CSV table of C-alpha atoms in Angstrom, one decimal:
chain,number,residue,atom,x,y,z
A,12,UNK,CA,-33.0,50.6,15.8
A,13,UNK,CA,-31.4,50.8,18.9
A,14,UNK,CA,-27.6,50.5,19.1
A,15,UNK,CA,-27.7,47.6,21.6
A,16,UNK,CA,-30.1,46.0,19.1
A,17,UNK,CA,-28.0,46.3,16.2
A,18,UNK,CA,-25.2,44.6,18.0
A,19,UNK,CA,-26.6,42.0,19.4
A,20,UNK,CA,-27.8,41.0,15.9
A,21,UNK,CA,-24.1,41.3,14.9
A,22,UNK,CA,-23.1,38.8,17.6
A,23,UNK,CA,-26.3,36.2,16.9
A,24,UNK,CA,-25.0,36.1,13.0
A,25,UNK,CA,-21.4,35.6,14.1
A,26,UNK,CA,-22.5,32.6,16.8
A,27,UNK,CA,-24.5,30.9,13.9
A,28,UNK,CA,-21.5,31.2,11.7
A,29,UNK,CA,-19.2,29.8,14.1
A,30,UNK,CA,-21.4,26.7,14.7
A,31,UNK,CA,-21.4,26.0,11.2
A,32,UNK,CA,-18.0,26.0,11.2
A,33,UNK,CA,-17.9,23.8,13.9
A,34,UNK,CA,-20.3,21.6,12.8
A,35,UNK,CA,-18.5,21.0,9.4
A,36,UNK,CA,-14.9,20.4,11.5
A,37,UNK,CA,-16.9,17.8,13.4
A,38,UNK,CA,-18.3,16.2,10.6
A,39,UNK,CA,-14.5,16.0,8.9
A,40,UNK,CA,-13.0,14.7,12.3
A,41,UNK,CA,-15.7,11.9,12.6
A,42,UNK,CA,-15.1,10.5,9.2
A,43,UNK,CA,-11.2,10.8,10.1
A,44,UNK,CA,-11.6,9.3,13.5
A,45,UNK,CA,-13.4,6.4,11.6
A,46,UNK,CA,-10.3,5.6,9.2
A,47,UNK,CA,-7.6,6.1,11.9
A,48,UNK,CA,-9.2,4.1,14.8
A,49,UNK,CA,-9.8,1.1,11.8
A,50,UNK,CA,-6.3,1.9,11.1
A,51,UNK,CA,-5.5,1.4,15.1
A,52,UNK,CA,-7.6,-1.6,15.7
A,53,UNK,CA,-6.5,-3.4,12.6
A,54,UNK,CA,-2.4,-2.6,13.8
A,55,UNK,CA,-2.7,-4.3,17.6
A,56,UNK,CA,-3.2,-8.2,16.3
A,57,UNK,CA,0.5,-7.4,14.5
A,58,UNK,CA,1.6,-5.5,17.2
A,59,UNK,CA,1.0,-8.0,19.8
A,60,UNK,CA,1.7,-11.2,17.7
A,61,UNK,CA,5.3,-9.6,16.8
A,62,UNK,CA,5.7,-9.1,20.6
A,63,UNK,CA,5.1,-12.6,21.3
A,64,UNK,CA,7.4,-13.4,18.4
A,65,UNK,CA,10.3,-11.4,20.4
A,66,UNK,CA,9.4,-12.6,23.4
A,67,UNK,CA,9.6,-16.3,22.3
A,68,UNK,CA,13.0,-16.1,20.4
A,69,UNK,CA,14.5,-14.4,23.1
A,70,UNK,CA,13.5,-16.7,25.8
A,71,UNK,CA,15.3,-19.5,23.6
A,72,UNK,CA,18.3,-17.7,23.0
A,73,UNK,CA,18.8,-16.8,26.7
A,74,UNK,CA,22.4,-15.0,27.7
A,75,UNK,CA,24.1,-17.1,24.8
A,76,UNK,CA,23.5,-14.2,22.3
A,77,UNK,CA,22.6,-10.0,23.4
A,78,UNK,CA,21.7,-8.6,20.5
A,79,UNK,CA,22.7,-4.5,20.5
A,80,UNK,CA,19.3,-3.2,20.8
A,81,UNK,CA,18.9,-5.1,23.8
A,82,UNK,CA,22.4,-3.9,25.5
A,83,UNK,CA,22.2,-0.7,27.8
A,84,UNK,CA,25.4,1.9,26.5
A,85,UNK,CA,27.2,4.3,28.6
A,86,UNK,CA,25.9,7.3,26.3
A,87,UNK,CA,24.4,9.8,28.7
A,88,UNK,CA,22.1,11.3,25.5
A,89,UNK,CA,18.8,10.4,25.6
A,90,UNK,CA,16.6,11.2,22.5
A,91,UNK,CA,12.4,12.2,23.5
A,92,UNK,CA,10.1,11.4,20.1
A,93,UNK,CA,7.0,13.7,21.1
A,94,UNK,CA,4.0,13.3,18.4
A,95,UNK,CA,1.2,16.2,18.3
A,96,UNK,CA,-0.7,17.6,15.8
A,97,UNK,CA,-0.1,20.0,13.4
A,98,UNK,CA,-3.2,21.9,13.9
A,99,UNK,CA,-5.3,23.1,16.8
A,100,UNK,CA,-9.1,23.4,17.6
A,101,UNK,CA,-8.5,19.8,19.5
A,102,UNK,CA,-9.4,20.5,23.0
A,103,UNK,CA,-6.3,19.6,25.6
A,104,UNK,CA,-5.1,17.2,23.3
A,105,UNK,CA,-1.6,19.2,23.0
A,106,UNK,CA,-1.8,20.5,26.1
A,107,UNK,CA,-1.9,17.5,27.8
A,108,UNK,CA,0.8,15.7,25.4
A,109,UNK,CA,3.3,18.9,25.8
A,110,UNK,CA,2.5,18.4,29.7
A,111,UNK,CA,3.9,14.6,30.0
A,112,UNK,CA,6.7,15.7,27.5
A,113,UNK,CA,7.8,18.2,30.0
A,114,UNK,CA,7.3,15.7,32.9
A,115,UNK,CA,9.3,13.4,30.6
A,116,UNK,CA,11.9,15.6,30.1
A,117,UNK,CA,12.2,17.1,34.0
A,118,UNK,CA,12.5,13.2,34.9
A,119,UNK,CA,15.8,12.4,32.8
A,120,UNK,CA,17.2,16.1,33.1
A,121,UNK,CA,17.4,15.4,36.9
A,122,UNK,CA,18.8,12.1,37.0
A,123,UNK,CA,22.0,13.4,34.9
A,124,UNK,CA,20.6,13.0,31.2
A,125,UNK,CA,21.3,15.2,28.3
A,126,UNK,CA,17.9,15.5,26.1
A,127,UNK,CA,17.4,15.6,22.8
A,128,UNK,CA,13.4,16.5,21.7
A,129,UNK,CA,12.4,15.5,18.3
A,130,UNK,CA,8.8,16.5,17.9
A,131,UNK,CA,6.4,15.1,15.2
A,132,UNK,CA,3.6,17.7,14.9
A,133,UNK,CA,4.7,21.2,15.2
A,134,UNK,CA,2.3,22.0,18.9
A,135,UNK,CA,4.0,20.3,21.1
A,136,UNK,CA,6.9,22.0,19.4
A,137,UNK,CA,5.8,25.7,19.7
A,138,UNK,CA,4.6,25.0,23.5
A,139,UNK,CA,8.3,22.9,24.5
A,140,UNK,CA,10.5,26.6,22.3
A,141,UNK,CA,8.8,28.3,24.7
A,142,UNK,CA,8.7,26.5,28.1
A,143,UNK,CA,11.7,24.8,27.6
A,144,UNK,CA,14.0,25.3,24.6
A,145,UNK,CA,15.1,28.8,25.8
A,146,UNK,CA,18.6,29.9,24.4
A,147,UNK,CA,18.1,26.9,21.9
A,148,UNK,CA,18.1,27.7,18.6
A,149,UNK,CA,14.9,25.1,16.6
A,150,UNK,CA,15.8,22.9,14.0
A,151,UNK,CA,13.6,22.0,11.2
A,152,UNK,CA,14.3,19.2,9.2
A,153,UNK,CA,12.2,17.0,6.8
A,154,UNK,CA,12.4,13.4,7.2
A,155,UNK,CA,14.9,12.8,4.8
A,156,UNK,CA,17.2,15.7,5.9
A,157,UNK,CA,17.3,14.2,9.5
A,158,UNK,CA,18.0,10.8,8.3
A,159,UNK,CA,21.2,12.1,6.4
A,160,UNK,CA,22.1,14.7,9.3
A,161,UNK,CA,22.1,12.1,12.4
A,162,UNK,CA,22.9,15.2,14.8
A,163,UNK,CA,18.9,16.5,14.5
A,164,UNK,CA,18.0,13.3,16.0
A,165,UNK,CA,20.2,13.0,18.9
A,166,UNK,CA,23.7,13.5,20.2
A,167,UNK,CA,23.5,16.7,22.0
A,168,UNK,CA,20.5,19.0,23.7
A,169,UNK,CA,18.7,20.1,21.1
A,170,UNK,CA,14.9,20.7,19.6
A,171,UNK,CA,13.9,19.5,16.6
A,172,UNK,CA,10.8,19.4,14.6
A,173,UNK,CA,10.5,17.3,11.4
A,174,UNK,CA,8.3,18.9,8.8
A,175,UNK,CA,7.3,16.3,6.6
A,176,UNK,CA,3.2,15.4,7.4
A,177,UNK,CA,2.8,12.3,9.1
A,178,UNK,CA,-0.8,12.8,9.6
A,179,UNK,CA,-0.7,9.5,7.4
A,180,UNK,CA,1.5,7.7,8.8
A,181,UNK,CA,2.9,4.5,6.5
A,182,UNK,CA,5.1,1.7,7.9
A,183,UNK,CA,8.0,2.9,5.4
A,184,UNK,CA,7.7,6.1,6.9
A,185,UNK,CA,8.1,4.7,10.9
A,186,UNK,CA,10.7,2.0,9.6
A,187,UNK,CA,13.3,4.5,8.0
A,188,UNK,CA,13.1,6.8,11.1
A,189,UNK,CA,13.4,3.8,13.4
A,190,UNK,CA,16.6,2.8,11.0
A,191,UNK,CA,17.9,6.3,12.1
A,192,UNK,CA,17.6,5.9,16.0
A,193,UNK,CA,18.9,2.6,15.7
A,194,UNK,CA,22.1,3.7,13.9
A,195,UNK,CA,22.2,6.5,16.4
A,196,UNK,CA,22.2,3.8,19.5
A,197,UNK,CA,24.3,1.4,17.7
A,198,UNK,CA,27.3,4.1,17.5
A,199,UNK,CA,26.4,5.1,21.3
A,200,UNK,CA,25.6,8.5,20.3
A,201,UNK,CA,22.3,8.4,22.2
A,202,UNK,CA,21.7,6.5,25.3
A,203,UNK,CA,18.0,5.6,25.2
A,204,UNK,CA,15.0,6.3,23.3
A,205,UNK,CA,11.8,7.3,24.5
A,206,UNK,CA,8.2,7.6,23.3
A,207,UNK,CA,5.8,10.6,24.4
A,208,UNK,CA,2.0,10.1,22.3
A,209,UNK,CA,-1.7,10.1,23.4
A,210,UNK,CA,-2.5,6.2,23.7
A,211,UNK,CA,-6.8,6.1,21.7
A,212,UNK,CA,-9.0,4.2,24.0
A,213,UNK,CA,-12.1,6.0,22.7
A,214,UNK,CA,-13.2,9.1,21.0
A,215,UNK,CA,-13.5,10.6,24.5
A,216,UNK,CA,-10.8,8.8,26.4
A,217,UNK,CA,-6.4,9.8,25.3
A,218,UNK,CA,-4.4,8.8,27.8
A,219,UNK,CA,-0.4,10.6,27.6
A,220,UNK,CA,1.6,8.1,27.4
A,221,UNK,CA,5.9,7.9,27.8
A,222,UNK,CA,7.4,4.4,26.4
A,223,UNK,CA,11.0,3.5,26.3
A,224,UNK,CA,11.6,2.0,23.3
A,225,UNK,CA,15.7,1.7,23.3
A,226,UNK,CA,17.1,-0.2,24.6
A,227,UNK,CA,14.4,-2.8,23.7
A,228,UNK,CA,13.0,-4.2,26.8
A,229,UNK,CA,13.0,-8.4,26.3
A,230,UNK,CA,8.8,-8.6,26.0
A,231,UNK,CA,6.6,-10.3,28.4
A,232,UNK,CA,6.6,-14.4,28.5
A,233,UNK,CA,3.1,-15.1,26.4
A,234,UNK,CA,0.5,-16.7,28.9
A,235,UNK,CA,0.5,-20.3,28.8
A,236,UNK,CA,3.7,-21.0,27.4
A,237,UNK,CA,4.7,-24.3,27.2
A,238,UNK,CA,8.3,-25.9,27.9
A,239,UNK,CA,8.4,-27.7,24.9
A,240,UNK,CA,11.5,-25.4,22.7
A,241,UNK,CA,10.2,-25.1,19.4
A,242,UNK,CA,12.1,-26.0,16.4
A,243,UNK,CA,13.2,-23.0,14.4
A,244,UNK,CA,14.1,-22.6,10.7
A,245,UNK,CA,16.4,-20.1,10.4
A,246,UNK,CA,18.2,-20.4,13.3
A,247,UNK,CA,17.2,-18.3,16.4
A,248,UNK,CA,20.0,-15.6,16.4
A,249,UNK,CA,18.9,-15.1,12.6
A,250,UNK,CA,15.5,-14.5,13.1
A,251,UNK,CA,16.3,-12.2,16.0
A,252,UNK,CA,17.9,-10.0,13.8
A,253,UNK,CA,15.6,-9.8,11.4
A,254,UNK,CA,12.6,-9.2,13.8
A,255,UNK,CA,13.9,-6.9,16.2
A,256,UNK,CA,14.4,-4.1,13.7
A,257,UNK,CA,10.9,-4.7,12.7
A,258,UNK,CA,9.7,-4.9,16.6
A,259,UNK,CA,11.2,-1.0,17.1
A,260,UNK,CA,9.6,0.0,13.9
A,261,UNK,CA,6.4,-1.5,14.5
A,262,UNK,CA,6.3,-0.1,18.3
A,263,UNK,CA,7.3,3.7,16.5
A,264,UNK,CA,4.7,3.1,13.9
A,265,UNK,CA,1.6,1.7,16.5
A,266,UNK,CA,2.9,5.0,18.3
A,267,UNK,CA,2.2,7.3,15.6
A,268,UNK,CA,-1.5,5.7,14.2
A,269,UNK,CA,-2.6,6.0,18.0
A,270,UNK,CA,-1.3,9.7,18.2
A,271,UNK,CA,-3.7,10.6,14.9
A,272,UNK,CA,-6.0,8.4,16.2
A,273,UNK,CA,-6.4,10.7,19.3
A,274,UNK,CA,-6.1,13.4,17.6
A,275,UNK,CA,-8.7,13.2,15.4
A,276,UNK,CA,-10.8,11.7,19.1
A,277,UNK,CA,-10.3,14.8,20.9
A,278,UNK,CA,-11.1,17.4,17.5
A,279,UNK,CA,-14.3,15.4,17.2
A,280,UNK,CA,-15.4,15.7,21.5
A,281,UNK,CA,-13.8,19.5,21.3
A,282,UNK,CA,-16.2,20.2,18.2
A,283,UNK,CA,-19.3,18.7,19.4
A,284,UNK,CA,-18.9,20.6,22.7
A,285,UNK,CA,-18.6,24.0,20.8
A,286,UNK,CA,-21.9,23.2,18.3
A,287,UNK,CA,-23.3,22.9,21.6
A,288,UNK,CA,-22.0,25.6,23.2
A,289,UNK,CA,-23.0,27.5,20.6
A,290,UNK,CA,-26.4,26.5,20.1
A,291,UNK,CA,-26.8,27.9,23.7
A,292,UNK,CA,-25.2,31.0,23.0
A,293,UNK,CA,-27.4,31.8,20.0
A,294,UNK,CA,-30.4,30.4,22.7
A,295,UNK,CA,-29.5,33.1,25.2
A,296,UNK,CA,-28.5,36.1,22.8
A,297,UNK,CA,-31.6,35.5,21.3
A,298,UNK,CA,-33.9,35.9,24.2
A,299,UNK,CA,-31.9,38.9,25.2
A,300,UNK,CA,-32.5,40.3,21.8
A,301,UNK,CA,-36.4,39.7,22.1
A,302,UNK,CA,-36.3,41.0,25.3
A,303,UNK,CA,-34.5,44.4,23.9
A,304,UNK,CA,-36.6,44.3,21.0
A,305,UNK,CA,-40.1,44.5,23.2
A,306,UNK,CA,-38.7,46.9,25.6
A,307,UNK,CA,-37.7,49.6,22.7
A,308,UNK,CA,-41.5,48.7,20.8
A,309,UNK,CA,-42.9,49.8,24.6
A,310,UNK,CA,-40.9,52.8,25.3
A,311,UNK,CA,-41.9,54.4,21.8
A,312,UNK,CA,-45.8,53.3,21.9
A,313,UNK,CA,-45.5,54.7,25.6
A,314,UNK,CA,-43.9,58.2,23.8
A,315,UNK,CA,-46.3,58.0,21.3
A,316,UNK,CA,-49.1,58.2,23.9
A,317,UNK,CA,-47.5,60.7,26.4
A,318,UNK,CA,-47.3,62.5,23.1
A,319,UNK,CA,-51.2,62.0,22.2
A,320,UNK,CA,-51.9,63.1,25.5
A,321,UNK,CA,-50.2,66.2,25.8
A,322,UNK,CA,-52.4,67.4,22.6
């Protein structure tokens, strides 16, 4: 058999392997995508009922009481929270995330602001060492060795990833890091707190998103409101303490179920596209080989008969 022939046998064996392979990771992502955007839908009702519940209490409470997280510091630090994945095969899904970190990071870098990048999926992390932590030296820190060392969360310029999975993210999990920034803004050590994640619309549809999340920003009046001021038990300034630590957490936690929801989006679309492209690969490759295959059979019964003739 011809050489040509014998590799273009190779190549058709290695396509169909790689669309099985393919095919299985799509399989995986789709029953993924299925928990995590149940995970995201089932989150927004609490998300958005808590950010009524701010938005009420501080509407009654007014300039009488600011409560820290609301108050702008001096601190020129800014801390950027950037969540990828931890593995590729996802289409542009990092790409795209890593892109609006940079433009993040370009924006408060020019207007005077000393940055801080904590990533959340180690990506974004290798793409930011090399595009822009130059002459840094990467930390790596679990979640609890950040929490008890505040200066790989903020303070100074500085990359950090945290290696502890949060591929499942849990409220605990969002609410003990949240505790960290917050400590981190209460003592001015960091200025402001911002958000860079893929918002889930749809399995085909991420949108890069950047969110400020410190200092708190007082939440949009709910539509409708009435002027009647609603009796309160405990008092207001109580339960704005105890629900603005909960309304951080809750915005860092919606943050991190719609970053795995996207995640596991794009691996699904980027999948699908490569079963297909592949399926069209082993199409074409095995035409070609027919093709080959036919043209050796005629050039050896055409030698045969030169052959027969010349006797």
């Amino acid at each position: 058999m011809p050489a040509n022939l014998k590799d273009l046998k190779g190549r058709i064996k290695s396509v169909k392997s790689t669309q099985q392979i393919t095919k299985a990771m799509k399989l995986v992502s789709t029953a993924k995508l299925g928990r995590a955007q149940s995970n995201v839908v089932q989150a927004r009702p609490y998300s958005q009922g808590l950010s009524h519940m701010a938005g009420r209490l501080l509407e009654v409470l007014g300039e009488s009481g600011q409560h820290p997280l609301l108050q702008a510091n001096e601190s020129k630090a800014v801390t950027v929270v950037v969540l990828s994945s931890e593995r590729g095969l996802c289409g542009g899904y990092n790409a795209n995330v890593s892109k609006q970190a940079l433009r993040t990071i370009e924006e408060l870098e020019s207007s005077g602001h000393t940055v801080h990048v904590v990533c959340i999926g180690k990506k974004a992390f290798q793409v930011l060492s090399r595009k822009w932590g130059k002459g840094l030296v990467p930390r790596l820190a679990s979640l609890e060795d950040a929490l008890d060392a505040p200066s790989t969360l903020g303070g100074d310029k500085g990359l950090t990833l945290i290696t502890t999975p949060f591929d499942k993210p849990t409220y605990d999990m969002a609410f003990r890091l949240a505790r960290g920034f917050e400590a981190l803004f209460e003592e001015q050590t960091i200025g402001k707190l911002v958000l860079v994640f893929s918002r889930f619309q749809s399995a085909l549809t991420q949108v890069p998103s950047s969110e400020t999340v410190l200092p708190i920003e007082p939440p949009v009046k709910a539509m409708g409101a009435t002027a009647v001021e609603p009796i309160f038990e405990p008092s207001v300034k109580a339960l704005v303490e105890a629900v603005l630590p909960r309304y951080l957490a809750n915005r860092l936690y919606q943050a991190l179920l719609e970053a795995v929801a996207s995640e596991h989006g794009a691996r699904m679309s980027a999948m699908d596209n490569a079963t297909r492209n592949a399926k069209d690969l082993e199409r074409k490759l095995q035409i070609t080989y027919q093709r080959a295959r036919q043209a050796a059979i005629t050039t050896e019964l055409i030698e045969i008969i030169s052959g027969a003739e010349a006797l």
